[in-house]
Amino acid sequence: MSYCNNDVESWRYRYNHERPHESLRGFVPAKIYFQYKRHRKHYEL
């Protein structure tokens, strides 16, 4: 079963960190998420 988890984790990493998404104008989700998280921190009260 651990080999399945490794495959899923590998796919999830590629999907979120390497594969450009058309809906994000060619960016990867991780880049968008971490930019949002960094900017959001400045505006929290």
PDB file of N, CA and C in Angstrom:
ATOM      1  N   MET A   1       0.814  -1.200   0.000  1.00  0.00           N
ATOM      2  CA  MET A   1       0.000   0.000   0.000  1.00  0.00           C
ATOM      3  C   MET A   1       0.858   1.264   0.000  1.00  0.00           C
ATOM      4  N   SER A   2       2.047   1.201   0.574  1.00  0.00           N
ATOM      5  CA  SER A   2       2.894   2.399   0.617  1.00  0.00           C
ATOM      6  C   SER A   2       3.310   2.842  -0.781  1.00  0.00           C
ATOM      7  N   TYR A   3       3.446   1.896  -1.714  1.00  0.00           N
ATOM      8  CA  TYR A   3       3.794   2.282  -3.079  1.00  0.00           C
ATOM      9  C   TYR A   3       2.687   3.128  -3.702  1.00  0.00           C
ATOM     10  N   CYS A   4       1.440   2.877  -3.334  1.00  0.00           N
ATOM     11  CA  CYS A   4       0.331   3.701  -3.831  1.00  0.00           C
ATOM     12  C   CYS A   4       0.431   5.114  -3.279  1.00  0.00           C
ATOM     13  N   ASN A   5       0.738   5.222  -1.997  1.00  0.00           N
ATOM     14  CA  ASN A   5       0.890   6.544  -1.389  1.00  0.00           C
ATOM     15  C   ASN A   5       2.011   7.321  -2.047  1.00  0.00           C
ATOM     16  N   ASN A   6       3.120   6.646  -2.358  1.00  0.00           N
ATOM     17  CA  ASN A   6       4.234   7.318  -3.027  1.00  0.00           C
ATOM     18  C   ASN A   6       3.820   7.816  -4.400  1.00  0.00           C
ATOM     19  N   ASP A   7       3.078   7.018  -5.126  1.00  0.00           N
ATOM     20  CA  ASP A   7       2.612   7.429  -6.453  1.00  0.00           C
ATOM     21  C   ASP A   7       1.673   8.624  -6.358  1.00  0.00           C
ATOM     22  N   VAL A   8       0.777   8.595  -5.402  1.00  0.00           N
ATOM     23  CA  VAL A   8      -0.175   9.695  -5.233  1.00  0.00           C
ATOM     24  C   VAL A   8       0.561  10.965  -4.822  1.00  0.00           C
ATOM     25  N   GLU A   9       1.481  10.860  -3.887  1.00  0.00           N
ATOM     26  CA  GLU A   9       2.245  12.031  -3.451  1.00  0.00           C
ATOM     27  C   GLU A   9       3.080  12.594  -4.595  1.00  0.00           C
ATOM     28  N   SER A  10       3.659  11.737  -5.388  1.00  0.00           N
ATOM     29  CA  SER A  10       4.446  12.177  -6.539  1.00  0.00           C
ATOM     30  C   SER A  10       3.560  12.916  -7.540  1.00  0.00           C
ATOM     31  N   TRP A  11       2.397  12.356  -7.830  1.00  0.00           N
ATOM     32  CA  TRP A  11       1.451  13.005  -8.744  1.00  0.00           C
ATOM     33  C   TRP A  11       1.007  14.352  -8.188  1.00  0.00           C
ATOM     34  N   ARG A  12       0.665  14.377  -6.885  1.00  0.00           N
ATOM     35  CA  ARG A  12       0.187  15.612  -6.256  1.00  0.00           C
ATOM     36  C   ARG A  12       1.262  16.693  -6.297  1.00  0.00           C
ATOM     37  N   TYR A  13       2.503  16.338  -6.066  1.00  0.00           N
ATOM     38  CA  TYR A  13       3.589  17.313  -6.116  1.00  0.00           C
ATOM     39  C   TYR A  13       3.722  17.884  -7.531  1.00  0.00           C
ATOM     40  N   ARG A  14       3.756  17.006  -8.528  1.00  0.00           N
ATOM     41  CA  ARG A  14       3.876  17.481  -9.919  1.00  0.00           C
ATOM     42  C   ARG A  14       2.693  18.367 -10.295  1.00  0.00           C
ATOM     43  N   TYR A  15       1.500  17.982  -9.888  1.00  0.00           N
ATOM     44  CA  TYR A  15       0.292  18.734 -10.221  1.00  0.00           C
ATOM     45  C   TYR A  15       0.331  20.141  -9.620  1.00  0.00           C
ATOM     46  N   ASN A  16       0.816  20.266  -8.396  1.00  0.00           N
ATOM     47  CA  ASN A  16       0.792  21.548  -7.694  1.00  0.00           C
ATOM     48  C   ASN A  16       2.063  22.378  -7.825  1.00  0.00           C
ATOM     49  N   HIS A  17       3.195  21.761  -8.181  1.00  0.00           N
ATOM     50  CA  HIS A  17       4.464  22.484  -8.186  1.00  0.00           C
ATOM     51  C   HIS A  17       5.154  22.542  -9.546  1.00  0.00           C
ATOM     52  N   GLU A  18       4.764  21.694 -10.486  1.00  0.00           N
ATOM     53  CA  GLU A  18       5.473  21.646 -11.766  1.00  0.00           C
ATOM     54  C   GLU A  18       4.575  21.874 -12.978  1.00  0.00           C
ATOM     55  N   ARG A  19       3.342  21.446 -12.911  1.00  0.00           N
ATOM     56  CA  ARG A  19       2.444  21.480 -14.070  1.00  0.00           C
ATOM     57  C   ARG A  19       1.730  22.824 -14.160  1.00  0.00           C
ATOM     58  N   PRO A  20       1.976  23.587 -15.235  1.00  0.00           N
ATOM     59  CA  PRO A  20       1.266  24.861 -15.401  1.00  0.00           C
ATOM     60  C   PRO A  20      -0.230  24.619 -15.614  1.00  0.00           C
ATOM     61  N   HIS A  21      -1.036  25.512 -15.072  1.00  0.00           N
ATOM     62  CA  HIS A  21      -2.487  25.398 -15.189  1.00  0.00           C
ATOM     63  C   HIS A  21      -3.015  26.546 -16.047  1.00  0.00           C
ATOM     64  N   GLU A  22      -3.793  26.212 -17.048  1.00  0.00           N
ATOM     65  CA  GLU A  22      -4.355  27.217 -17.944  1.00  0.00           C
ATOM     66  C   GLU A  22      -5.216  28.220 -17.178  1.00  0.00           C
ATOM     67  N   SER A  23      -5.976  27.737 -16.208  1.00  0.00           N
ATOM     68  CA  SER A  23      -6.864  28.629 -15.452  1.00  0.00           C
ATOM     69  C   SER A  23      -6.090  29.608 -14.570  1.00  0.00           C
ATOM     70  N   LEU A  24      -4.810  29.336 -14.341  1.00  0.00           N
ATOM     71  CA  LEU A  24      -3.961  30.232 -13.544  1.00  0.00           C
ATOM     72  C   LEU A  24      -2.986  30.996 -14.444  1.00  0.00           C
ATOM     73  N   ARG A  25      -3.352  31.146 -15.703  1.00  0.00           N
ATOM     74  CA  ARG A  25      -2.549  31.856 -16.708  1.00  0.00           C
ATOM     75  C   ARG A  25      -1.146  31.267 -16.858  1.00  0.00           C
ATOM     76  N   GLY A  26      -1.053  29.948 -16.768  1.00  0.00           N
ATOM     77  CA  GLY A  26       0.207  29.255 -16.978  1.00  0.00           C
ATOM     78  C   GLY A  26       1.064  29.097 -15.732  1.00  0.00           C
ATOM     79  N   PHE A  27       0.587  29.579 -14.614  1.00  0.00           N
ATOM     80  CA  PHE A  27       1.335  29.416 -13.366  1.00  0.00           C
ATOM     81  C   PHE A  27       0.990  28.079 -12.725  1.00  0.00           C
ATOM     82  N   VAL A  28       1.842  27.661 -11.801  1.00  0.00           N
ATOM     83  CA  VAL A  28       1.544  26.455 -11.031  1.00  0.00           C
ATOM     84  C   VAL A  28       0.808  26.875  -9.759  1.00  0.00           C
ATOM     85  N   PRO A  29      -0.092  26.032  -9.254  1.00  0.00           N
ATOM     86  CA  PRO A  29      -0.875  26.398  -8.071  1.00  0.00           C
ATOM     87  C   PRO A  29      -0.030  26.795  -6.861  1.00  0.00           C
ATOM     88  N   ALA A  30       1.074  26.133  -6.637  1.00  0.00           N
ATOM     89  CA  ALA A  30       1.896  26.445  -5.461  1.00  0.00           C
ATOM     90  C   ALA A  30       2.402  27.880  -5.506  1.00  0.00           C
ATOM     91  N   LYS A  31       2.793  28.352  -6.671  1.00  0.00           N
ATOM     92  CA  LYS A  31       3.291  29.725  -6.784  1.00  0.00           C
ATOM     93  C   LYS A  31       2.186  30.721  -6.435  1.00  0.00           C
ATOM     94  N   ILE A  32       1.008  30.505  -6.960  1.00  0.00           N
ATOM     95  CA  ILE A  32      -0.118  31.395  -6.677  1.00  0.00           C
ATOM     96  C   ILE A  32      -0.459  31.353  -5.190  1.00  0.00           C
ATOM     97  N   TYR A  33      -0.514  30.161  -4.636  1.00  0.00           N
ATOM     98  CA  TYR A  33      -0.875  30.006  -3.225  1.00  0.00           C
ATOM     99  C   TYR A  33       0.118  30.726  -2.316  1.00  0.00           C
ATOM    100  N   PHE A  34       1.411  30.517  -2.533  1.00  0.00           N
ATOM    101  CA  PHE A  34       2.400  31.115  -1.635  1.00  0.00           C
ATOM    102  C   PHE A  34       2.498  32.627  -1.817  1.00  0.00           C
ATOM    103  N   GLN A  35       2.266  33.135  -3.022  1.00  0.00           N
ATOM    104  CA  GLN A  35       2.223  34.586  -3.210  1.00  0.00           C
ATOM    105  C   GLN A  35       1.034  35.170  -2.460  1.00  0.00           C
ATOM    106  N   TYR A  36      -0.118  34.522  -2.574  1.00  0.00           N
ATOM    107  CA  TYR A  36      -1.318  34.986  -1.870  1.00  0.00           C
ATOM    108  C   TYR A  36      -1.090  34.960  -0.359  1.00  0.00           C
ATOM    109  N   LYS A  37      -0.533  33.876   0.130  1.00  0.00           N
ATOM    110  CA  LYS A  37      -0.309  33.719   1.562  1.00  0.00           C
ATOM    111  C   LYS A  37       0.650  34.791   2.078  1.00  0.00           C
ATOM    112  N   ARG A  38       1.700  35.086   1.322  1.00  0.00           N
ATOM    113  CA  ARG A  38       2.685  36.087   1.735  1.00  0.00           C
ATOM    114  C   ARG A  38       2.052  37.478   1.773  1.00  0.00           C
ATOM    115  N   HIS A  39       1.267  37.843   0.771  1.00  0.00           N
ATOM    116  CA  HIS A  39       0.650  39.169   0.719  1.00  0.00           C
ATOM    117  C   HIS A  39      -0.483  39.303   1.728  1.00  0.00           C
ATOM    118  N   ARG A  40      -1.202  38.235   1.952  1.00  0.00           N
ATOM    119  CA  ARG A  40      -2.320  38.263   2.883  1.00  0.00           C
ATOM    120  C   ARG A  40      -1.846  38.541   4.305  1.00  0.00           C
ATOM    121  N   LYS A  41      -0.690  38.046   4.642  1.00  0.00           N
ATOM    122  CA  LYS A  41      -0.155  38.213   5.983  1.00  0.00           C
ATOM    123  C   LYS A  41       0.040  39.692   6.321  1.00  0.00           C
ATOM    124  N   HIS A  42       0.387  40.505   5.343  1.00  0.00           N
ATOM    125  CA  HIS A  42       0.631  41.927   5.565  1.00  0.00           C
ATOM    126  C   HIS A  42      -0.646  42.691   5.918  1.00  0.00           C
ATOM    127  N   TYR A  43      -1.789  42.179   5.502  1.00  0.00           N
ATOM    128  CA  TYR A  43      -3.037  42.911   5.680  1.00  0.00           C
ATOM    129  C   TYR A  43      -3.902  42.392   6.817  1.00  0.00           C
ATOM    130  N   GLU A  44      -3.482  41.313   7.462  1.00  0.00           N
ATOM    131  CA  GLU A  44      -4.270  40.787   8.570  1.00  0.00           C
ATOM    132  C   GLU A  44      -4.141  41.701   9.781  1.00  0.00           C
ATOM    133  N   LEU A  45      -5.211  41.853  10.509  1.00  0.00           N
ATOM    134  CA  LEU A  45      -5.197  42.677  11.725  1.00  0.00           C
ATOM    135  C   LEU A  45      -5.137  41.803  12.952  1.00  0.00           C
TER     136      LEU A  45
END
